[in-house]
């Protein structure tokens, strides 16, 4: 037994093993009867991230609770914590020395390997499509999906010798590091854009005209005079079939359209939009869901169809992404209301620049968007490549 993809310096079969066979301990933690803060880190599922654990999302417990009530689940360096309950089942991370002393709860299985097995390799196996398939087959689908410890111990896979384990683990760790760097670059670009938007729309930074002269002062008018919510009713049962965008098709904060359905398949009345219209989710949990499709279509009634009157749609698309607009919708409609109220917001006053400065602002921010989109594509390509590697490197 050996994988489809393998480093050329290795040959020979891999051995079929179960997780229980190569472990000295497979157990789980316990939630203490009460939390008494102390110097012991109490690790939870939500603290697991791509770098290991985020201690800011953990609690602490006292020495007494750790050494008495939770003695069975005192963690050691190199333990693998594997999520066995909840929506993130299968998530795992290795306990590093700097996290100790530490303990955990019953939502995480503690896998302590025998010597001469690569902890990183086994962690990669537990993150592989092989484990995903095992979870799908064995998962309990009650009020909360879960795997029991016996199922964890029974998970079987093929294992090479330690040298090959180490080589594979090092290679996949390098792939993960590349993905981490791309995500960090994406985050930094996104933060840079948010910072520039804050300064541009508050006029802390101003562009100059092509001849070097200052632009005129920004005008101030009611929103209803600057851009409009042009929601025209469209009955999918009576009109031609068009692409239809529902609220869940608008991604949070990115401007991307995640999917499209056919309007003829929809029963409720929709809003018609023209190409280059700015779509904005008005439900409170979905504020900052927006898009600017380049085609004619229809959308859910929970989406505003915004069109510029004294500002361009390109500028409007950037403005609705700003903290200024988010704050304005919160102030005008009330942050606790389930949805933003256009009739209220339309009466609020905003400042806006002349068309030439609008163009410079929109082009500047769009250029950052393009860089963010390139990095997003690189992240997805790297993830897809990694998934393909995992499918071929583990059996």
Short mmCIF file of C-alpha atoms in Angstrom, two decimals:
data_model
loop_
_atom_site.label_atom_id
_atom_site.label_comp_id
_atom_site.label_asym_id
_atom_site.label_seq_id
_atom_site.Cartn_x
_atom_site.Cartn_y
_atom_site.Cartn_z
CA UNK A 1 0.00 0.00 0.00
CA UNK A 2 1.46 3.36 -1.04
CA UNK A 3 0.16 6.77 -2.22
CA UNK A 4 -0.20 8.03 -5.81
CA UNK A 5 2.15 10.94 -5.14
CA UNK A 6 5.44 10.28 -3.41
CA UNK A 7 8.95 11.68 -3.03
CA UNK A 8 11.19 9.79 -5.47
CA UNK A 9 13.80 8.76 -2.87
CA UNK A 10 11.28 6.55 -1.06
CA UNK A 11 9.85 3.18 -2.03
CA UNK A 12 8.23 0.20 -0.36
CA UNK A 13 4.75 -0.23 1.07
CA UNK A 14 3.17 1.85 3.80
CA UNK A 15 1.74 0.05 6.85
CA UNK A 16 -1.96 0.14 7.66
CA UNK A 17 -2.47 1.39 11.23
CA UNK A 18 -5.23 2.76 13.43
CA UNK A 19 -4.81 5.91 15.48
CA UNK A 20 -5.19 3.83 18.65
CA UNK A 21 -2.26 1.58 17.67
CA UNK A 22 0.20 4.47 17.47
CA UNK A 23 -1.08 6.36 20.52
CA UNK A 24 -0.36 6.03 24.23
CA UNK A 25 -3.50 7.97 25.10
CA UNK A 26 -6.77 9.01 23.44
CA UNK A 27 -9.06 10.81 25.84
CA UNK A 28 -10.90 14.10 26.20
CA UNK A 29 -11.17 16.93 28.65
CA UNK A 30 -13.90 18.10 30.98
CA UNK A 31 -15.56 21.43 31.68
CA UNK A 32 -14.87 22.41 35.30
CA UNK A 33 -17.82 22.92 37.63
CA UNK A 34 -16.79 26.54 37.92
CA UNK A 35 -14.07 28.66 36.38
CA UNK A 36 -11.59 30.07 38.88
CA UNK A 37 -9.00 32.10 37.01
CA UNK A 38 -5.42 31.03 37.42
CA UNK A 39 -2.23 30.39 35.46
CA UNK A 40 -3.42 27.27 33.57
CA UNK A 41 -4.52 27.83 29.95
CA UNK A 42 -7.88 26.21 29.19
CA UNK A 43 -7.83 25.48 25.45
CA UNK A 44 -11.06 25.46 23.41
CA UNK A 45 -12.11 24.69 19.83
CA UNK A 46 -12.61 28.35 18.96
CA UNK A 47 -8.98 29.05 19.90
CA UNK A 48 -7.60 26.74 17.17
CA UNK A 49 -6.33 28.69 14.16
CA UNK A 50 -3.89 28.18 11.29
CA UNK A 51 -0.95 28.96 13.59
CA UNK A 52 -1.99 26.68 16.47
CA UNK A 53 -3.91 28.35 19.30
CA UNK A 54 -5.05 31.91 19.93
CA UNK A 55 -4.81 32.34 23.70
CA UNK A 56 -6.98 35.47 23.56
CA UNK A 57 -9.90 33.11 22.90
CA UNK A 58 -9.08 30.85 25.84
CA UNK A 59 -9.92 30.98 29.52
CA UNK A 60 -7.67 30.12 32.43
CA UNK A 61 -8.21 27.86 35.43
CA UNK A 62 -6.57 27.54 38.81
CA UNK A 63 -3.86 25.03 39.77
CA UNK A 64 -6.28 23.28 42.12
CA UNK A 65 -8.89 22.68 39.39
CA UNK A 66 -6.17 21.53 36.97
CA UNK A 67 -4.49 19.10 39.36
CA UNK A 68 -7.60 17.68 41.01
CA UNK A 69 -10.87 18.05 39.11
CA UNK A 70 -9.25 17.95 35.62
CA UNK A 71 -6.19 15.83 36.39
CA UNK A 72 -7.07 13.28 33.68
CA UNK A 73 -6.77 15.86 30.88
CA UNK A 74 -3.60 17.72 31.83
CA UNK A 75 -1.91 18.41 28.51
CA UNK A 76 1.65 17.66 27.45
CA UNK A 77 3.85 19.14 24.75
CA UNK A 78 3.13 17.43 21.43
CA UNK A 79 -0.44 16.38 22.26
CA UNK A 80 -2.77 16.70 19.27
CA UNK A 81 -6.12 18.28 20.15
CA UNK A 82 -8.83 17.16 17.74
CA UNK A 83 -12.33 18.68 17.66
CA UNK A 84 -14.89 15.91 18.15
CA UNK A 85 -18.04 18.03 18.54
CA UNK A 86 -19.71 21.01 16.91
CA UNK A 87 -19.63 22.68 13.53
CA UNK A 88 -15.81 22.62 13.30
CA UNK A 89 -15.47 18.89 13.94
CA UNK A 90 -12.12 17.62 12.61
CA UNK A 91 -10.22 20.81 13.34
CA UNK A 92 -6.95 20.06 15.13
CA UNK A 93 -3.69 21.55 16.39
CA UNK A 94 -0.55 20.47 18.20
CA UNK A 95 0.07 21.67 21.76
CA UNK A 96 3.33 23.64 21.82
CA UNK A 97 5.56 24.07 24.88
CA UNK A 98 4.74 27.77 25.26
CA UNK A 99 1.05 26.93 25.85
CA UNK A 100 1.78 24.86 28.94
CA UNK A 101 0.58 24.36 31.60
CA UNK A 102 -2.77 23.74 29.92
CA UNK A 103 -5.96 21.70 29.99
CA UNK A 104 -9.01 21.33 27.75
CA UNK A 105 -12.71 20.40 27.65
CA UNK A 106 -14.79 17.51 26.33
CA UNK A 107 -15.19 18.99 22.84
CA UNK A 108 -11.54 18.22 22.10
CA UNK A 109 -9.99 14.76 21.98
CA UNK A 110 -6.45 14.50 23.32
CA UNK A 111 -4.28 12.30 21.09
CA UNK A 112 -0.89 11.49 22.59
CA UNK A 113 1.34 9.59 20.16
CA UNK A 114 3.95 6.96 20.91
CA UNK A 115 7.58 7.79 20.20
CA UNK A 116 8.98 7.64 16.66
CA UNK A 117 5.88 9.05 15.00
CA UNK A 118 5.77 12.52 13.48
CA UNK A 119 3.17 14.60 15.26
CA UNK A 120 3.05 17.04 12.35
CA UNK A 121 2.50 14.20 9.85
CA UNK A 122 -0.35 12.73 11.89
CA UNK A 123 -1.90 16.21 12.26
CA UNK A 124 -1.80 16.57 8.44
CA UNK A 125 -3.48 13.17 8.08
CA UNK A 126 -6.21 14.33 10.46
CA UNK A 127 -6.69 17.40 8.22
CA UNK A 128 -6.82 15.36 5.02
CA UNK A 129 -9.78 14.35 2.80
CA UNK A 130 -9.24 10.86 4.21
CA UNK A 131 -10.39 12.06 7.65
CA UNK A 132 -13.14 14.22 6.12
CA UNK A 133 -14.59 11.10 4.48
CA UNK A 134 -14.30 9.17 7.75
CA UNK A 135 -16.13 11.92 9.62
CA UNK A 136 -18.93 12.01 7.02
CA UNK A 137 -19.46 8.25 7.40
CA UNK A 138 -19.25 8.07 11.21
CA UNK A 139 -20.52 11.39 12.48
CA UNK A 140 -23.47 11.43 14.87
CA UNK A 141 -26.11 13.92 13.69
CA UNK A 142 -27.99 14.76 16.87
CA UNK A 143 -28.49 18.20 18.35
CA UNK A 144 -24.70 18.58 18.02
CA UNK A 145 -22.66 16.49 15.57
CA UNK A 146 -19.91 14.50 17.26
CA UNK A 147 -17.48 11.60 17.13
CA UNK A 148 -16.75 9.44 20.17
CA UNK A 149 -13.30 8.43 21.37
CA UNK A 150 -13.68 4.88 20.09
CA UNK A 151 -14.35 6.19 16.60
CA UNK A 152 -11.29 8.43 16.82
CA UNK A 153 -9.12 5.49 17.88
CA UNK A 154 -10.52 3.31 15.08
CA UNK A 155 -9.57 5.76 12.33
CA UNK A 156 -7.23 3.80 10.03
CA UNK A 157 -4.75 5.04 7.46
CA UNK A 158 -1.46 4.08 5.79
CA UNK A 159 1.78 5.13 7.45
CA UNK A 160 5.32 5.34 6.00
CA UNK A 161 8.53 5.14 7.99
CA UNK A 162 9.54 8.07 10.19
CA UNK A 163 11.94 9.55 7.64
CA UNK A 164 9.23 9.74 4.98
CA UNK A 165 6.69 11.02 7.53
CA UNK A 166 9.10 13.84 8.39
CA UNK A 167 9.74 14.74 4.73
CA UNK A 168 6.01 14.89 3.94
CA UNK A 169 5.26 16.87 7.10
CA UNK A 170 8.00 19.41 6.30
CA UNK A 171 6.73 19.83 2.73
CA UNK A 172 3.08 20.28 3.72
CA UNK A 173 4.07 22.68 6.50
CA UNK A 174 5.82 24.79 3.85
CA UNK A 175 2.61 24.79 1.79
CA UNK A 176 0.62 25.86 4.86
CA UNK A 177 3.14 28.64 5.53
CA UNK A 178 2.71 29.91 1.97
CA UNK A 179 -1.07 29.99 2.42
CA UNK A 180 -0.63 31.74 5.78
CA UNK A 181 1.57 34.40 4.16
CA UNK A 182 -0.98 34.96 1.40
CA UNK A 183 -3.77 35.33 3.98
CA UNK A 184 -1.65 37.80 5.91
CA UNK A 185 -1.01 39.79 2.73
CA UNK A 186 -4.76 39.77 2.02
CA UNK A 187 -5.49 41.00 5.54
CA UNK A 188 -2.90 43.78 5.32
CA UNK A 189 -4.26 44.96 1.95
CA UNK A 190 -7.81 44.92 3.35
CA UNK A 191 -6.71 46.91 6.40
CA UNK A 192 -4.85 49.37 4.17
CA UNK A 193 -7.96 49.89 2.06
CA UNK A 194 -10.15 50.45 5.11
CA UNK A 195 -7.67 52.97 6.45
CA UNK A 196 -7.50 54.84 3.15
CA UNK A 197 -11.29 54.84 2.82
CA UNK A 198 -11.59 56.35 6.28
CA UNK A 199 -9.18 59.14 5.35
CA UNK A 200 -10.58 59.75 1.86
CA UNK A 201 -14.26 59.90 2.78
CA UNK A 202 -13.53 62.06 5.85
CA UNK A 203 -11.41 64.37 3.62
CA UNK A 204 -8.27 63.88 5.69
CA UNK A 205 -6.64 63.09 2.35
CA UNK A 206 -7.59 64.98 -0.80
CA UNK A 207 -6.60 64.40 -4.41
CA UNK A 208 -5.53 67.22 -6.69
CA UNK A 209 -6.60 67.93 -10.25
CA UNK A 210 -4.37 66.80 -13.12
CA UNK A 211 -2.96 70.32 -13.42
CA UNK A 212 -1.96 70.30 -9.74
CA UNK A 213 -4.72 72.64 -8.60
CA UNK A 214 -6.94 72.03 -5.58
CA UNK A 215 -10.40 70.62 -6.12
CA UNK A 216 -13.39 72.63 -4.94
CA UNK A 217 -14.90 72.03 -1.49
CA UNK A 218 -17.20 69.04 -1.19
CA UNK A 219 -20.92 69.73 -1.56
CA UNK A 220 -23.44 68.74 1.11
CA UNK A 221 -26.95 67.49 0.33
CA UNK A 222 -29.55 64.96 1.41
CA UNK A 223 -28.79 61.42 0.29
CA UNK A 224 -32.00 61.34 -1.77
CA UNK A 225 -30.49 64.08 -3.95
CA UNK A 226 -27.10 62.36 -4.23
CA UNK A 227 -28.08 58.74 -4.93
CA UNK A 228 -31.33 56.84 -5.02
CA UNK A 229 -32.74 53.46 -4.05
CA UNK A 230 -34.18 52.55 -7.43
CA UNK A 231 -36.06 49.37 -6.57
CA UNK A 232 -38.43 48.51 -9.40
CA UNK A 233 -40.73 45.55 -8.78
CA UNK A 234 -40.34 42.55 -11.07
CA UNK A 235 -42.71 39.59 -11.02
CA UNK A 236 -40.78 36.46 -12.07
CA UNK A 237 -44.01 34.71 -13.01
CA UNK A 238 -45.07 37.43 -15.45
CA UNK A 239 -41.80 38.73 -16.89
CA UNK A 240 -38.85 37.36 -18.85
CA UNK A 241 -36.37 35.12 -17.07
CA UNK A 242 -33.33 36.97 -15.69
CA UNK A 243 -30.37 36.16 -13.42
CA UNK A 244 -31.49 36.45 -9.79
CA UNK A 245 -29.32 37.40 -6.82
CA UNK A 246 -30.51 36.49 -3.32
CA UNK A 247 -29.13 37.96 -0.09
CA UNK A 248 -26.97 34.89 0.56
CA UNK A 249 -25.30 35.43 -2.81
CA UNK A 250 -23.69 38.67 -1.59
CA UNK A 251 -20.43 38.03 0.25
CA UNK A 252 -19.57 39.96 3.39
CA UNK A 253 -17.14 42.84 2.81
CA UNK A 254 -15.69 41.63 -0.52
CA UNK A 255 -18.14 42.80 -3.21
CA UNK A 256 -18.18 39.32 -4.74
CA UNK A 257 -21.29 37.55 -6.02
CA UNK A 258 -21.25 33.99 -4.70
CA UNK A 259 -24.01 32.58 -6.86
CA UNK A 260 -26.95 33.26 -9.16
CA UNK A 261 -30.29 31.50 -9.62
CA UNK A 262 -32.90 31.80 -12.35
CA UNK A 263 -35.70 34.29 -11.71
CA UNK A 264 -38.26 31.93 -13.24
CA UNK A 265 -37.56 29.51 -10.36
CA UNK A 266 -38.49 32.16 -7.79
CA UNK A 267 -42.06 32.76 -6.61
CA UNK A 268 -41.83 36.09 -4.80
CA UNK A 269 -41.65 39.54 -6.36
CA UNK A 270 -38.11 40.76 -6.94
CA UNK A 271 -36.37 44.09 -7.59
CA UNK A 272 -35.08 44.77 -11.09
CA UNK A 273 -31.58 46.19 -11.50
CA UNK A 274 -29.63 47.49 -14.48
CA UNK A 275 -25.94 46.78 -15.18
CA UNK A 276 -23.53 48.66 -12.89
CA UNK A 277 -26.17 49.20 -10.18
CA UNK A 278 -24.92 48.99 -6.60
CA UNK A 279 -26.62 46.23 -4.60
CA UNK A 280 -26.61 46.53 -0.81
CA UNK A 281 -28.11 44.13 1.75
CA UNK A 282 -30.36 46.12 4.06
CA UNK A 283 -30.89 43.50 6.79
CA UNK A 284 -28.91 44.52 9.87
CA UNK A 285 -26.83 41.31 10.20
CA UNK A 286 -25.98 41.61 6.51
CA UNK A 287 -24.93 45.25 6.28
CA UNK A 288 -21.68 45.51 4.35
CA UNK A 289 -22.93 42.92 1.88
CA UNK A 290 -22.67 44.62 -1.48
CA UNK A 291 -21.93 44.08 -5.18
CA UNK A 292 -21.91 45.92 -8.50
CA UNK A 293 -22.99 43.38 -11.16
CA UNK A 294 -22.23 44.12 -14.79
CA UNK A 295 -25.44 42.53 -16.05
CA UNK A 296 -29.18 43.14 -15.93
CA UNK A 297 -31.00 41.04 -13.38
CA UNK A 298 -33.29 40.88 -10.37
CA UNK A 299 -32.58 40.61 -6.66
CA UNK A 300 -34.25 39.88 -3.34
CA UNK A 301 -36.46 42.58 -1.81
CA UNK A 302 -34.00 42.57 1.11
CA UNK A 303 -31.41 44.16 -1.19
CA UNK A 304 -31.33 47.85 -2.08
CA UNK A 305 -30.70 48.76 -5.72
CA UNK A 306 -28.70 51.98 -5.48
CA UNK A 307 -27.96 54.35 -8.35
CA UNK A 308 -25.93 57.55 -8.33
CA UNK A 309 -27.56 60.88 -9.16
CA UNK A 310 -24.80 63.38 -8.38
CA UNK A 311 -22.14 60.75 -7.83
CA UNK A 312 -20.96 57.97 -10.14
CA UNK A 313 -21.87 54.37 -9.42
CA UNK A 314 -18.14 53.55 -9.17
CA UNK A 315 -17.77 56.13 -6.39
CA UNK A 316 -21.04 54.99 -4.78
CA UNK A 317 -19.82 51.38 -4.75
CA UNK A 318 -16.76 52.42 -2.74
CA UNK A 319 -18.72 54.76 -0.47
CA UNK A 320 -21.19 52.06 0.69
CA UNK A 321 -18.17 50.01 1.82
CA UNK A 322 -16.93 52.78 4.09
CA UNK A 323 -17.23 53.04 7.86
CA UNK A 324 -18.87 56.42 7.27
CA UNK A 325 -21.80 54.82 5.47
CA UNK A 326 -22.07 51.98 7.98
CA UNK A 327 -22.15 54.46 10.86
CA UNK A 328 -24.68 56.58 9.00
CA UNK A 329 -27.06 53.64 8.56
CA UNK A 330 -26.65 52.73 12.24
CA UNK A 331 -27.28 56.27 13.45
CA UNK A 332 -30.20 57.00 11.14
CA UNK A 333 -31.97 53.64 11.43
CA UNK A 334 -30.87 52.67 14.93
CA UNK A 335 -28.18 50.00 15.32
CA UNK A 336 -30.61 47.56 17.00
CA UNK A 337 -33.22 47.66 14.24
CA UNK A 338 -33.38 44.47 12.14
CA UNK A 339 -32.95 46.40 8.90
CA UNK A 340 -31.83 49.78 7.63
CA UNK A 341 -34.73 52.11 6.73
CA UNK A 342 -34.21 53.83 3.38
CA UNK A 343 -36.88 56.47 4.01
CA UNK A 344 -34.97 57.58 7.11
CA UNK A 345 -31.52 57.34 5.57
CA UNK A 346 -32.61 59.27 2.45
CA UNK A 347 -33.09 62.39 4.61
CA UNK A 348 -29.58 62.27 6.06
CA UNK A 349 -27.02 64.69 4.64
CA UNK A 350 -23.67 63.62 3.21
CA UNK A 351 -20.75 65.45 1.69
CA UNK A 352 -19.45 64.46 -1.74
CA UNK A 353 -16.75 65.70 -4.13
CA UNK A 354 -16.94 66.88 -7.73
CA UNK A 355 -17.07 64.24 -10.47
CA UNK A 356 -13.35 64.48 -11.28
CA UNK A 357 -12.33 63.88 -7.67
CA UNK A 358 -14.91 61.09 -7.39
CA UNK A 359 -13.21 59.38 -10.32
CA UNK A 360 -9.77 59.65 -8.73
CA UNK A 361 -11.05 58.24 -5.42
CA UNK A 362 -12.94 55.38 -7.10
CA UNK A 363 -9.98 54.49 -9.35
CA UNK A 364 -7.55 54.53 -6.41
CA UNK A 365 -9.71 52.24 -4.28
CA UNK A 366 -10.55 49.98 -7.24
CA UNK A 367 -6.83 49.46 -7.83
CA UNK A 368 -6.50 48.20 -4.26
CA UNK A 369 -9.53 45.95 -4.84
CA UNK A 370 -7.78 44.44 -7.86
CA UNK A 371 -4.72 43.62 -5.75
CA UNK A 372 -6.94 42.09 -3.05
CA UNK A 373 -8.75 40.00 -5.67
CA UNK A 374 -5.45 38.74 -7.10
CA UNK A 375 -4.33 37.59 -3.64
CA UNK A 376 -7.76 36.02 -3.01
CA UNK A 377 -7.34 34.03 -6.22
CA UNK A 378 -3.84 32.95 -5.17
CA UNK A 379 -5.19 31.76 -1.81
CA UNK A 380 -7.92 29.70 -3.48
CA UNK A 381 -5.45 28.22 -5.97
CA UNK A 382 -3.07 27.30 -3.15
CA UNK A 383 -5.89 25.70 -1.15
CA UNK A 384 -7.04 23.70 -4.18
CA UNK A 385 -3.48 22.60 -4.89
CA UNK A 386 -3.02 21.56 -1.27
CA UNK A 387 -6.27 19.59 -1.30
CA UNK A 388 -5.11 17.75 -4.40
CA UNK A 389 -1.79 16.98 -2.72
CA UNK A 390 -3.50 15.61 0.37
CA UNK A 391 -5.76 13.38 -1.74
CA UNK A 392 -2.72 11.86 -3.47
CA UNK A 393 -0.24 11.76 -0.57
CA UNK A 394 -2.38 9.90 1.99
CA UNK A 395 -4.08 6.50 1.72
#
